[in-house]
Coordinates of C-alpha atoms in Angstrom, one line a residue:
M30 CA -34.8 188.4 -72.0
K31 CA -33.9 190.8 -69.2
N32 CA -34.0 193.9 -71.4
E33 CA -37.5 193.0 -72.7
L34 CA -38.9 192.4 -69.2
Y35 CA -37.4 195.6 -67.9
L36 CA -38.6 197.6 -70.8
L37 CA -42.1 196.0 -70.8
N38 CA -42.4 196.9 -67.1
Y39 CA -41.3 200.4 -67.8
L40 CA -43.8 200.8 -70.6
K41 CA -46.5 199.6 -68.3
T42 CA -45.8 201.7 -65.3
K43 CA -44.4 204.9 -67.0
S44 CA -42.3 205.2 -63.9
E45 CA -39.1 207.3 -63.8
F46 CA -36.0 205.6 -64.8
Y47 CA -33.2 205.3 -62.3
D48 CA -31.0 207.7 -64.4
P49 CA -32.5 211.2 -64.0
I50 CA -30.3 212.6 -66.7
L51 CA -32.2 211.0 -69.5
S52 CA -35.9 211.6 -70.4
Q53 CA -38.4 208.7 -70.4
A54 CA -38.4 208.6 -74.2
D55 CA -34.6 208.5 -74.4
N56 CA -34.4 205.7 -71.8
I57 CA -37.0 203.6 -73.8
R58 CA -35.3 204.4 -77.1
G59 CA -31.8 203.5 -75.7
M60 CA -33.0 200.1 -74.5
M61 CA -34.8 199.4 -77.7
N62 CA -31.6 200.1 -79.7
E63 CA -29.9 197.3 -77.9
I64 CA -32.5 194.6 -78.2
T65 CA -32.3 191.8 -80.7
P66 CA -36.0 190.7 -81.1
Y67 CA -35.7 187.0 -81.3
D68 CA -38.9 186.2 -79.4
L69 CA -40.5 189.4 -78.1
S70 CA -44.0 188.9 -76.9
D71 CA -47.2 190.3 -78.4
E72 CA -47.7 192.2 -75.2
F73 CA -44.3 193.9 -75.7
Y74 CA -45.2 195.0 -79.2
F75 CA -48.6 196.2 -78.1
K76 CA -47.0 198.4 -75.3
Q77 CA -44.2 199.6 -77.5
D78 CA -46.6 200.6 -80.3
E79 CA -48.9 202.3 -77.8
F80 CA -45.9 204.4 -76.6
L81 CA -44.6 205.2 -80.1
Q82 CA -48.1 206.2 -81.4
D83 CA -48.7 208.4 -78.4
R84 CA -45.3 210.1 -79.1
L85 CA -46.2 210.6 -82.8
S86 CA -49.6 212.1 -82.0
K87 CA -47.9 215.0 -80.2
L88 CA -45.6 215.9 -83.1
N89 CA -46.1 217.7 -86.4
V90 CA -46.5 215.2 -89.2
I91 CA -46.0 216.6 -92.7
D92 CA -47.9 215.1 -95.7
V93 CA -45.4 215.1 -98.6
N94 CA -48.3 215.7 -101.0
N95 CA -48.5 219.2 -99.6
L96 CA -44.9 220.0 -100.6
E97 CA -44.1 222.1 -103.7
F98 CA -43.0 219.9 -106.6
K99 CA -41.2 220.8 -109.8
D100 CA -41.0 218.1 -112.4
N101 CA -42.1 215.7 -109.7
I102 CA -39.2 216.5 -107.4
A103 CA -39.4 218.4 -104.1
L104 CA -37.0 219.4 -101.3
Y105 CA -37.7 219.2 -97.6
K106 CA -35.5 220.2 -94.6
G107 CA -36.4 218.3 -91.5
D108 CA -37.0 215.0 -89.8
I109 CA -37.7 212.1 -92.3
T110 CA -39.5 210.1 -89.5
L111 CA -42.2 212.7 -89.5
L112 CA -43.0 212.6 -93.2
Q113 CA -46.3 211.0 -94.3
A114 CA -45.3 209.2 -97.5
D115 CA -45.7 206.0 -99.3
A116 CA -42.1 205.1 -98.7
I117 CA -39.0 206.6 -97.0
V118 CA -35.5 205.4 -97.8
N119 CA -33.2 204.4 -94.9
A120 CA -29.5 204.1 -95.3
G121 CA -28.0 201.3 -93.2
N122 CA -25.0 198.9 -93.1
A123 CA -24.9 195.5 -94.8
A124 CA -26.9 193.8 -92.0
L125 CA -29.7 196.3 -92.2
L126 CA -30.6 195.6 -88.6
G127 CA -30.4 199.2 -87.5
C128 CA -28.0 200.9 -85.2
F129 CA -27.3 199.2 -81.9
I130 CA -25.6 202.1 -80.3
P131 CA -28.0 203.6 -77.8
L132 CA -29.3 207.0 -78.8
H133 CA -26.9 207.4 -81.7
S134 CA -27.9 210.3 -84.0
C135 CA -27.6 208.4 -87.3
I136 CA -30.7 208.2 -89.5
D137 CA -30.6 204.4 -89.3
N138 CA -31.0 204.6 -85.5
C139 CA -33.8 207.2 -85.7
I140 CA -35.9 205.3 -88.3
H141 CA -35.6 202.0 -86.5
S142 CA -36.3 203.7 -83.1
Y143 CA -39.5 205.4 -84.1
A144 CA -40.8 202.7 -86.4
G145 CA -40.4 200.0 -83.7
L146 CA -38.6 196.7 -83.2
E147 CA -41.0 195.1 -85.7
V148 CA -38.7 196.4 -88.4
R149 CA -35.6 194.7 -87.0
R150 CA -37.6 191.5 -86.5
D151 CA -38.8 191.6 -90.1
I152 CA -35.3 192.2 -91.5
M153 CA -34.0 189.3 -89.4
D154 CA -36.7 187.1 -90.9
I155 CA -36.1 188.3 -94.5
L156 CA -32.3 188.1 -94.5
K157 CA -31.8 185.2 -92.1
G158 CA -28.3 186.5 -91.3
R159 CA -27.4 187.3 -94.9
E160 CA -25.7 190.7 -95.6
V161 CA -26.8 192.7 -98.6
D162 CA -24.7 194.4 -101.3
N163 CA -24.4 198.1 -101.8
G164 CA -27.4 199.4 -103.6
E165 CA -29.7 196.5 -102.8
V166 CA -33.1 197.4 -101.4
I167 CA -35.1 195.5 -98.8
V168 CA -38.7 196.6 -98.0
T169 CA -40.5 196.6 -94.6
K170 CA -43.6 198.2 -93.4
G171 CA -43.3 201.6 -91.7
Y172 CA -45.1 200.4 -88.6
N173 CA -45.2 203.4 -86.2
L174 CA -43.9 205.9 -88.7
P175 CA -46.3 208.0 -90.8
A176 CA -44.7 206.4 -93.9
K177 CA -46.3 203.2 -95.2
Y178 CA -43.0 201.5 -96.1
I179 CA -39.3 201.8 -95.3
F180 CA -36.9 201.0 -98.2
H181 CA -33.7 199.9 -96.6
T182 CA -30.5 200.2 -98.7
V183 CA -26.8 200.1 -98.2
G184 CA -24.8 203.1 -99.4
P185 CA -21.1 202.8 -100.2
I186 CA -18.4 203.9 -97.8
Y187 CA -16.6 206.6 -99.7
E188 CA -13.1 205.7 -101.0
G189 CA -12.9 208.1 -103.9
I190 CA -13.2 205.4 -106.6
K191 CA -15.6 205.1 -109.5
R192 CA -17.3 202.1 -108.0
N193 CA -18.6 204.4 -105.1
D194 CA -20.4 206.5 -107.7
I195 CA -22.0 203.5 -109.3
D196 CA -23.1 201.9 -106.0
L197 CA -24.6 205.2 -104.8
A198 CA -26.6 205.6 -108.0
L199 CA -27.9 202.0 -107.6
C200 CA -29.3 202.9 -104.2
Y201 CA -31.5 205.6 -105.9
L202 CA -32.2 203.6 -109.0
N203 CA -33.2 200.4 -107.3
S204 CA -35.4 202.3 -104.8
L205 CA -37.2 204.1 -107.7
E206 CA -37.7 200.8 -109.6
Q207 CA -39.1 199.2 -106.5
A208 CA -41.5 202.0 -105.8
D209 CA -42.9 201.9 -109.3
K210 CA -43.1 198.1 -109.1
M211 CA -45.2 198.4 -106.0
G212 CA -47.4 201.1 -107.5
L213 CA -46.4 203.8 -105.0
K214 CA -47.1 207.4 -105.6
N215 CA -44.2 209.0 -103.8
I216 CA -40.9 208.2 -102.1
V217 CA -38.6 210.2 -99.8
F218 CA -34.8 209.9 -100.0
C219 CA -32.4 210.8 -97.2
S220 CA -28.9 211.9 -98.3
I221 CA -27.4 208.4 -98.6
S222 CA -23.8 207.9 -97.5
T223 CA -23.1 211.5 -96.8
G224 CA -23.0 211.0 -93.0
V225 CA -20.6 208.6 -91.3
Y226 CA -19.8 207.0 -94.7
G227 CA -18.1 210.1 -95.8
F228 CA -19.5 210.7 -99.3
P229 CA -18.9 214.3 -100.3
I230 CA -22.3 216.1 -100.4
N231 CA -21.5 217.9 -103.7
R232 CA -20.7 214.7 -105.5
A233 CA -23.5 212.7 -103.8
S234 CA -26.1 215.3 -104.6
D235 CA -25.1 215.3 -108.3
I236 CA -25.5 211.5 -108.4
A237 CA -28.8 211.6 -106.6
I238 CA -30.4 214.4 -108.7
N239 CA -29.1 213.0 -112.0
T240 CA -30.2 209.5 -111.2
V241 CA -33.7 210.6 -110.2
R242 CA -34.2 213.0 -113.1
N243 CA -33.0 210.4 -115.7
Y244 CA -35.2 207.7 -114.2
L245 CA -38.3 209.8 -114.2
K246 CA -37.7 210.9 -117.8
E247 CA -36.7 207.6 -119.3
H248 CA -39.4 205.6 -117.6
H249 CA -42.1 208.3 -118.0
S250 CA -42.7 207.7 -114.3
S251 CA -45.3 209.7 -112.4
L252 CA -43.6 209.0 -109.1
K253 CA -43.1 212.0 -106.9
V254 CA -39.7 212.2 -105.3
V255 CA -38.7 214.1 -102.2
F256 CA -35.1 214.8 -101.1
D257 CA -35.0 215.2 -97.4
L258 CA -32.0 217.1 -96.0
F259 CA -31.4 217.5 -92.3
S260 CA -29.0 220.4 -92.4
K261 CA -29.3 223.9 -93.9
F262 CA -26.0 223.5 -95.7
D263 CA -27.0 220.3 -97.5
Y264 CA -30.5 221.7 -98.3
E265 CA -29.0 224.7 -99.9
I266 CA -26.7 222.6 -102.1
Y267 CA -29.6 220.6 -103.4
E268 CA -31.7 223.8 -103.8
R269 CA -29.0 225.5 -106.0
K270 CA -28.6 222.4 -108.2
L271 CA -32.3 221.8 -108.7
N272 CA -33.0 225.4 -109.5
K273 CA -30.0 226.1 -111.9
D274 CA -31.8 224.5 -114.9

């Protein structure tokens, strides 16, 4: 594979890429985004992991256990890929293979990029080309992320119909059930479907909060749940709703 050989050589030499506009990290990430890992070598994964672990060591990783929880729920504004947790939830499309657009800013691209191509490889092995339904959850290891596991789910594309609400609630409900089934102590949710899938943040936050609260209460679950919001606007919406009761 041409991309693998080029990227492997790049990881070995740490030489400057021919395009001076992009940083070394962006060049590597962009190439990784385009690779379908049918038969990547052990040497490739070793060099990739070495690079990603070196990157992570220079960043500020946050242990979710140090966040302030109320009724087992906490808020965090920031990068979900830097949270040390038992599981983080990734929102993808029906193939769950990550974003193939180089350097795209969606959460699916970020999580796959910084976890490593082992995640795409594992999803290919698990699904074998099958697409998943809205709300279904597939689990992989976190690999080069601080999180132990990644829960991959498919959020609905917003069309303003009742089915959208049900499918979004299933993303949260199925993730919570899976976390308890695995005996995990905490889980971090992104704001599922509120990005390119267009789900209104006010409506989506109501569904997310109500689903989590009802689950924790009805199942007497000790699971700690974190809502990770990237923007100040979204964070403040969740903050108001969680604090109004």
